[in-house]
Amino acid sequence: MVRSSSRDAPVVAATGLTRRFGEKVAVDGLDLVVGRGEVLALLGHNGAGKTTTIRILAGVLTPTAGSARVFGLSPFADGPAVRSRLGVLPENHALEERLTARQNLRYYADVYGYPRERVDGRIAEMLTRFGLTDAADRKVGGFSKGMKQRLALARALQHEPELLFLDEPTSGLDPVASREVTASLREQSAGEGRTVVLCTHDLGLAQAVCDRVAVMRSGAVVAIGTPAELAGRLPGRLIVEVGLGEGKRALESVRAAFPDAAVELAPVGDELTIDHLPAGSAPRVVALLVGSELSVYRVEPVRATLQDVYFSIYGEGG
Ligand code: ATP
């Protein structure tokens, strides 16, 4: 059961968080606030500083500068108090391979001081939830990557933490298992009110489950907001279908009127794709075409996706 406390106090708050490894600045003045029950994804290329951020927030690493607070406490100085309320799925699942799945869960239940009278029931529940009941008494060393990942997720959740840090939760999972994890993450926040911070390269997962995403670059957050907010900051794409044989003339009119837009005519059919159009220009495009005595059959604004947001920050070549 997730404990209730002040709704307004952020669960995670980082200010000017910085971590150096020698000359390398892995996290560089990062500011981040995560509210109770929120699901937030940290996105970014390899080496952007996502894992280091999570490791500091989980109390595994100390920051070189800046402040990190989890439940209002220092994750390092107040380690035991923070960790008892925190579930972590590390980048490398760190399971004990010589133990069975059940033994792994029991070991961590002991570490977290889970009530003894409830532990067997809770382990059985987690094994069922993550589809591992049949494999419960097999050694983890013989598990597939996906099974290990599911067990590591079960371990992160079994002591009913208020906050979850998940590093690449769908890594190594087949599409079916990945979809199940995605559904389970939605349940964590919507159904159980749990706060989740996850690092992922899976933009589909971030779009599907996250309330907000933070895009990191060179150790800092360079964009943060809901997927819709971030997408809404990008110039729109408009698809316009005109009358048979009118495509070329429509293309020329739009190019002349909107010189900064990128306009393409589909090889088949009289359909224009217009990118980099200033926000709210669709009615002007329609008026322009109709004014040029062209027939407008279809006007379809296409929303930017999180992938478009990501590539607008990192560029197509990274
Ligand atoms: P990925 O997507 O590949 O997991 P990431 O965004 O999680 O990357 P980090 O693992 O936080 O990035 O690494 C950020 C930078 O810090 C990288 O350049 C990495 O090589 C460096 N780094 C991380 N941990 C250490 C360490 N223990 N010693 C030295 N450098 C490190």
Short mmCIF file of C-alpha atoms and ligand atoms in Angstrom, two decimals:
data_model
loop_
_atom_site.label_atom_id
_atom_site.label_comp_id
_atom_site.label_asym_id
_atom_site.label_seq_id
_atom_site.Cartn_x
_atom_site.Cartn_y
_atom_site.Cartn_z
CA MET A 1 0.00 0.00 0.00
CA VAL A 2 1.35 3.39 -0.96
CA ARG A 3 1.57 5.67 2.05
CA SER A 4 -0.07 9.02 1.88
CA SER A 5 1.73 12.22 2.77
CA SER A 6 1.55 15.82 1.69
CA ARG A 7 0.14 15.95 -1.84
CA ASP A 8 2.03 19.11 -2.64
CA ALA A 9 5.53 18.18 -1.50
CA PRO A 10 7.53 16.94 -4.46
CA VAL A 11 8.66 13.33 -4.19
CA VAL A 12 11.87 14.10 -6.07
CA ALA A 13 13.59 17.49 -6.20
CA ALA A 14 17.01 18.10 -7.70
CA THR A 15 18.64 21.52 -7.92
CA GLY A 16 21.87 22.23 -9.75
CA LEU A 17 22.72 18.54 -9.50
CA THR A 18 26.21 17.87 -10.79
CA ARG A 19 28.35 14.76 -10.92
CA ARG A 20 31.86 14.57 -12.32
CA PHE A 21 33.95 11.48 -12.98
CA GLY A 22 37.43 12.99 -13.26
CA GLU A 23 37.27 15.43 -16.18
CA LYS A 24 33.93 14.01 -17.38
CA VAL A 25 30.84 15.94 -16.29
CA ALA A 26 28.12 13.28 -16.38
CA VAL A 27 25.38 15.42 -14.79
CA ASP A 28 25.69 19.15 -15.22
CA GLY A 29 23.52 21.42 -13.08
CA LEU A 30 20.34 19.38 -13.49
CA ASP A 31 17.07 20.76 -12.11
CA LEU A 32 14.12 18.39 -11.77
CA VAL A 33 10.93 18.18 -9.72
CA VAL A 34 8.67 15.13 -9.75
CA GLY A 35 5.28 15.22 -8.03
CA ARG A 36 3.49 12.42 -6.20
CA GLY A 37 1.87 9.86 -8.51
CA GLU A 38 3.60 11.27 -11.56
CA VAL A 39 5.27 9.09 -14.20
CA LEU A 40 8.26 10.89 -15.67
CA ALA A 41 10.66 9.60 -18.33
CA LEU A 42 14.24 10.73 -18.69
CA LEU A 43 15.11 10.54 -22.39
CA GLY A 44 18.41 11.18 -24.10
CA HIS A 45 21.19 9.68 -26.16
CA ASN A 46 23.72 7.24 -24.68
CA GLY A 47 25.87 9.11 -22.19
CA ALA A 48 23.37 11.97 -21.65
CA GLY A 49 23.51 11.37 -17.88
CA LYS A 50 20.22 9.55 -17.23
CA THR A 51 21.60 6.59 -15.28
CA THR A 52 23.94 8.78 -13.26
CA THR A 53 20.98 10.99 -12.30
CA ILE A 54 18.97 7.96 -11.17
CA ARG A 55 21.93 6.57 -9.27
CA ILE A 56 22.34 9.84 -7.36
CA LEU A 57 18.63 10.02 -6.60
CA ALA A 58 18.69 6.40 -5.39
CA GLY A 59 21.58 7.17 -3.04
CA VAL A 60 24.08 4.97 -4.88
CA LEU A 61 26.30 7.90 -5.90
CA THR A 62 26.97 11.21 -4.20
CA PRO A 63 26.67 14.41 -6.24
CA THR A 64 29.77 16.52 -6.79
CA ALA A 65 27.61 19.65 -6.36
CA GLY A 66 23.98 20.64 -6.06
CA SER A 67 21.19 19.12 -4.04
CA ALA A 68 19.01 16.02 -4.37
CA ARG A 69 15.97 15.40 -2.20
CA VAL A 70 13.73 12.33 -2.23
CA PHE A 71 10.70 12.45 0.08
CA GLY A 72 12.36 15.62 1.41
CA LEU A 73 15.36 13.56 2.56
CA SER A 74 18.92 13.20 1.32
CA PRO A 75 19.12 9.90 -0.61
CA PHE A 76 22.70 9.38 0.53
CA ALA A 77 22.77 10.68 4.11
CA ASP A 78 19.28 9.32 4.88
CA GLY A 79 19.86 6.18 2.77
CA PRO A 80 17.94 3.54 4.79
CA ALA A 81 14.90 5.80 5.29
CA VAL A 82 14.76 6.62 1.57
CA ARG A 83 15.50 3.10 0.30
CA SER A 84 12.71 1.49 2.35
CA ARG A 85 10.23 3.58 0.35
CA LEU A 86 11.98 3.18 -2.99
CA GLY A 87 12.04 0.40 -5.61
CA VAL A 88 14.87 0.35 -8.12
CA LEU A 89 15.28 -1.51 -11.39
CA PRO A 90 18.98 -0.98 -12.13
CA GLU A 91 20.50 -0.87 -15.60
CA ASN A 92 21.98 -4.35 -15.08
CA HIS A 93 19.31 -6.19 -13.14
CA ALA A 94 21.85 -7.48 -10.53
CA LEU A 95 19.91 -10.64 -9.67
CA GLU A 96 21.53 -13.49 -7.80
CA GLU A 97 21.87 -16.03 -10.61
CA ARG A 98 22.59 -19.05 -8.38
CA LEU A 99 19.31 -18.58 -6.54
CA THR A 100 15.83 -19.37 -7.82
CA ALA A 101 13.33 -16.65 -8.67
CA ARG A 102 11.49 -17.26 -5.40
CA GLN A 103 14.72 -17.18 -3.39
CA ASN A 104 15.73 -13.92 -5.05
CA LEU A 105 12.43 -12.34 -4.05
CA ARG A 106 12.64 -13.73 -0.52
CA TYR A 107 16.18 -12.42 -0.10
CA TYR A 108 15.13 -8.89 -1.04
CA ALA A 109 11.98 -9.09 1.07
CA ASP A 110 14.31 -9.74 4.04
CA VAL A 111 16.59 -6.87 3.02
CA TYR A 112 13.60 -4.52 2.93
CA GLY A 113 12.14 -5.92 6.15
CA TYR A 114 8.87 -6.95 4.50
CA PRO A 115 6.48 -8.33 7.18
CA ARG A 116 7.26 -12.07 7.54
CA GLU A 117 3.64 -13.17 7.81
CA ARG A 118 2.85 -11.59 4.43
CA VAL A 119 5.98 -12.41 2.51
CA ASP A 120 4.97 -15.77 0.97
CA GLY A 121 1.68 -14.36 -0.28
CA ARG A 122 3.36 -11.28 -1.69
CA ILE A 123 6.01 -13.33 -3.51
CA ALA A 124 3.34 -15.59 -5.04
CA GLU A 125 1.42 -12.48 -6.12
CA MET A 126 4.49 -10.95 -7.80
CA LEU A 127 5.39 -14.21 -9.55
CA THR A 128 1.87 -14.44 -10.96
CA ARG A 129 1.79 -10.80 -11.97
CA PHE A 130 5.03 -11.07 -13.90
CA GLY A 131 4.25 -14.48 -15.44
CA LEU A 132 6.95 -16.33 -13.53
CA THR A 133 4.95 -18.81 -11.45
CA ASP A 134 6.05 -21.83 -13.51
CA ALA A 135 9.68 -20.76 -13.29
CA ALA A 136 9.55 -19.80 -9.59
CA ASP A 137 11.81 -22.59 -8.38
CA ARG A 138 14.31 -22.56 -11.24
CA LYS A 139 17.73 -20.95 -10.92
CA VAL A 140 17.80 -17.48 -12.43
CA GLY A 141 21.08 -18.21 -14.27
CA GLY A 142 19.04 -20.25 -16.78
CA PHE A 143 16.44 -17.53 -17.38
CA SER A 144 16.07 -15.64 -20.66
CA LYS A 145 16.88 -11.91 -20.63
CA GLY A 146 13.19 -11.04 -20.62
CA MET A 147 12.47 -13.36 -17.67
CA LYS A 148 15.31 -11.76 -15.72
CA GLN A 149 13.96 -8.33 -16.51
CA ARG A 150 10.47 -9.32 -15.33
CA LEU A 151 11.91 -10.78 -12.12
CA ALA A 152 13.93 -7.62 -11.51
CA LEU A 153 10.74 -5.59 -11.92
CA ALA A 154 8.92 -7.90 -9.48
CA ARG A 155 11.79 -7.41 -7.02
CA ALA A 156 11.62 -3.62 -7.38
CA LEU A 157 7.90 -3.66 -6.63
CA GLN A 158 7.49 -6.35 -4.04
CA HIS A 159 7.98 -4.19 -0.94
CA GLU A 160 5.27 -1.83 -2.24
CA PRO A 161 7.48 1.25 -2.64
CA GLU A 162 6.03 4.72 -3.05
CA LEU A 163 8.60 5.61 -5.68
CA LEU A 164 10.10 3.55 -8.49
CA PHE A 165 13.30 4.27 -10.39
CA LEU A 166 13.42 2.14 -13.51
CA ASP A 167 16.43 2.11 -15.81
CA GLU A 168 15.34 0.82 -19.24
CA PRO A 169 12.36 -1.25 -18.04
CA THR A 170 11.61 -2.71 -21.49
CA SER A 171 15.22 -3.49 -22.40
CA GLY A 172 15.57 -7.03 -23.75
CA LEU A 173 11.84 -7.72 -23.73
CA ASP A 174 9.98 -9.13 -26.71
CA PRO A 175 7.05 -7.03 -27.99
CA VAL A 176 4.47 -8.96 -25.94
CA ALA A 177 6.44 -8.70 -22.68
CA SER A 178 7.19 -5.06 -23.45
CA ARG A 179 3.49 -4.34 -23.87
CA GLU A 180 2.77 -6.06 -20.55
CA VAL A 181 5.37 -3.94 -18.78
CA THR A 182 3.89 -0.83 -20.38
CA ALA A 183 0.43 -1.80 -19.08
CA SER A 184 1.88 -2.57 -15.66
CA LEU A 185 3.53 0.86 -15.49
CA ARG A 186 0.22 2.54 -16.23
CA GLU A 187 -1.29 0.52 -13.41
CA GLN A 188 1.49 1.60 -11.05
CA SER A 189 0.63 5.25 -11.35
CA ALA A 190 -3.05 5.33 -12.25
CA GLY A 191 -4.17 2.38 -10.12
CA GLU A 192 -1.75 2.53 -7.23
CA GLY A 193 -0.71 6.19 -7.10
CA ARG A 194 2.96 5.31 -7.27
CA THR A 195 5.54 7.84 -8.49
CA VAL A 196 7.70 6.47 -11.30
CA VAL A 197 10.88 7.90 -12.82
CA LEU A 198 12.19 5.87 -15.72
CA CYS A 199 15.09 6.12 -18.13
CA THR A 200 14.31 4.84 -21.56
CA HIS A 201 15.25 4.90 -25.21
CA ASP A 202 11.78 3.54 -25.97
CA LEU A 203 9.93 6.66 -27.14
CA GLY A 204 6.73 4.65 -27.64
CA LEU A 205 6.80 3.62 -23.99
CA ALA A 206 7.43 7.20 -22.88
CA GLN A 207 4.58 8.49 -25.04
CA ALA A 208 2.23 5.75 -23.80
CA VAL A 209 2.80 5.87 -20.06
CA CYS A 210 4.41 9.12 -19.02
CA ASP A 211 2.72 12.21 -17.68
CA ARG A 212 5.84 14.20 -18.50
CA VAL A 213 9.12 13.59 -20.23
CA ALA A 214 12.46 15.30 -19.61
CA VAL A 215 14.93 15.23 -22.48
CA MET A 216 18.52 15.25 -21.24
CA ARG A 217 21.53 16.34 -23.21
CA SER A 218 25.10 16.62 -21.91
CA GLY A 219 23.98 16.08 -18.32
CA ALA A 220 21.20 18.68 -18.20
CA VAL A 221 17.47 18.75 -18.87
CA VAL A 222 16.98 20.66 -22.13
CA ALA A 223 13.21 20.15 -22.53
CA ILE A 224 10.52 19.07 -20.09
CA GLY A 225 6.75 18.82 -20.33
CA THR A 226 3.92 16.51 -21.27
CA PRO A 227 4.45 14.76 -24.61
CA ALA A 228 1.62 16.92 -26.02
CA GLU A 229 3.15 20.16 -24.71
CA LEU A 230 6.54 19.36 -26.18
CA ALA A 231 5.02 18.29 -29.49
CA GLY A 232 2.88 21.45 -29.54
CA ARG A 233 6.06 23.59 -29.53
CA LEU A 234 7.10 22.16 -32.89
CA PRO A 235 5.93 23.66 -36.15
CA GLY A 236 3.07 21.63 -37.53
CA ARG A 237 2.73 19.38 -40.55
CA LEU A 238 -0.26 19.74 -42.83
CA ILE A 239 -1.42 17.29 -45.48
CA VAL A 240 -3.61 18.77 -48.20
CA GLU A 241 -5.28 16.87 -50.99
CA VAL A 242 -6.31 18.92 -54.00
CA GLY A 243 -8.26 18.16 -57.19
CA LEU A 244 -7.03 15.68 -59.78
CA GLY A 245 -4.10 17.12 -61.73
CA GLU A 246 -3.91 20.25 -59.56
CA GLY A 247 -1.01 19.11 -57.32
CA LYS A 248 1.80 20.89 -59.14
CA ARG A 249 0.01 24.22 -59.22
CA ALA A 250 -0.90 23.89 -55.53
CA LEU A 251 2.74 23.11 -54.72
CA GLU A 252 3.92 26.26 -56.47
CA SER A 253 1.31 28.46 -54.76
CA VAL A 254 2.16 27.18 -51.29
CA ARG A 255 5.92 27.47 -51.87
CA ALA A 256 5.54 31.06 -53.07
CA ALA A 257 3.33 32.09 -50.13
CA PHE A 258 5.24 30.20 -47.40
CA PRO A 259 8.92 30.32 -48.42
CA ASP A 260 10.10 28.92 -45.06
CA ALA A 261 7.86 25.84 -45.27
CA ALA A 262 9.06 22.53 -46.74
CA VAL A 263 6.47 21.42 -49.29
CA GLU A 264 6.44 18.05 -51.01
CA LEU A 265 4.08 16.64 -53.62
CA ALA A 266 3.35 12.91 -53.29
CA PRO A 267 4.56 10.92 -56.33
CA VAL A 268 1.05 9.49 -56.75
CA GLY A 269 -2.15 11.44 -56.09
CA ASP A 270 -2.46 15.17 -55.70
CA GLU A 271 -1.42 15.34 -52.08
CA LEU A 272 0.88 17.95 -50.56
CA THR A 273 2.82 17.50 -47.33
CA ILE A 274 3.71 20.85 -45.80
CA ASP A 275 6.27 20.96 -42.94
CA HIS A 276 7.63 23.84 -40.87
CA LEU A 277 4.44 25.78 -41.29
CA PRO A 278 3.93 28.51 -38.67
CA ALA A 279 1.36 27.48 -36.04
CA GLY A 280 -2.24 28.26 -37.00
CA SER A 281 -1.53 28.63 -40.74
CA ALA A 282 -3.90 25.92 -41.99
CA PRO A 283 -6.80 28.33 -42.72
CA ARG A 284 -4.41 30.61 -44.67
CA VAL A 285 -3.26 27.64 -46.78
CA VAL A 286 -6.85 26.68 -47.55
CA ALA A 287 -7.79 30.30 -48.39
CA LEU A 288 -4.75 30.56 -50.65
CA LEU A 289 -5.62 27.39 -52.58
CA VAL A 290 -9.30 28.18 -52.89
CA GLY A 291 -8.38 31.74 -53.94
CA SER A 292 -6.24 30.21 -56.71
CA GLU A 293 -9.33 28.30 -57.87
CA LEU A 294 -7.98 24.93 -56.76
CA SER A 295 -10.26 22.30 -55.23
CA VAL A 296 -9.37 21.36 -51.65
CA TYR A 297 -10.56 17.80 -50.90
CA ARG A 298 -8.84 17.13 -47.61
CA VAL A 299 -6.89 19.11 -45.00
CA GLU A 300 -5.28 17.06 -42.27
CA PRO A 301 -3.10 18.60 -39.56
CA VAL A 302 -0.64 15.95 -38.34
CA ARG A 303 0.42 16.17 -34.72
CA ALA A 304 4.11 15.93 -33.93
CA THR A 305 5.10 12.85 -31.93
CA LEU A 306 7.60 12.45 -29.15
CA GLN A 307 9.94 11.06 -31.78
CA ASP A 308 9.68 14.35 -33.70
CA VAL A 309 10.43 16.23 -30.46
CA TYR A 310 13.43 14.03 -29.77
CA PHE A 311 14.85 14.47 -33.26
CA SER A 312 14.26 18.21 -33.16
CA ILE A 313 16.55 18.32 -30.10
CA TYR A 314 19.15 15.82 -31.21
CA GLY A 315 18.91 16.22 -35.01
CA GLU A 316 18.47 13.28 -37.37
CA GLY A 317 22.15 12.35 -37.16
CA GLY A 318 22.33 12.68 -33.32
P1 ATP B 1 22.87 5.23 -21.61
O1 ATP B 1 21.66 5.66 -22.38
O2 ATP B 1 23.95 4.73 -22.49
O3 ATP B 1 22.58 4.33 -20.45
P2 ATP B 1 23.05 7.53 -19.82
O4 ATP B 1 22.29 8.71 -20.33
O5 ATP B 1 22.39 6.71 -18.78
O6 ATP B 1 23.52 6.62 -21.02
P3 ATP B 1 25.25 7.76 -17.97
O7 ATP B 1 25.40 6.28 -17.82
O8 ATP B 1 24.65 8.52 -16.85
O9 ATP B 1 24.43 8.11 -19.31
O10 ATP B 1 26.69 8.36 -18.32
C1 ATP B 1 26.92 9.75 -18.49
C2 ATP B 1 28.39 9.95 -18.76
O11 ATP B 1 29.14 9.68 -17.58
C3 ATP B 1 28.96 9.03 -19.83
O12 ATP B 1 29.90 9.74 -20.59
C4 ATP B 1 29.62 7.93 -19.04
O13 ATP B 1 30.69 7.36 -19.76
C5 ATP B 1 30.10 8.68 -17.81
N1 ATP B 1 30.13 7.80 -16.63
C6 ATP B 1 29.08 7.22 -16.03
N2 ATP B 1 29.45 6.50 -14.97
C7 ATP B 1 30.82 6.61 -14.90
C8 ATP B 1 31.82 6.10 -14.00
N3 ATP B 1 31.49 5.33 -12.98
N4 ATP B 1 33.10 6.45 -14.26
C9 ATP B 1 33.43 7.24 -15.29
N5 ATP B 1 32.53 7.77 -16.15
C10 ATP B 1 31.25 7.46 -15.97
#
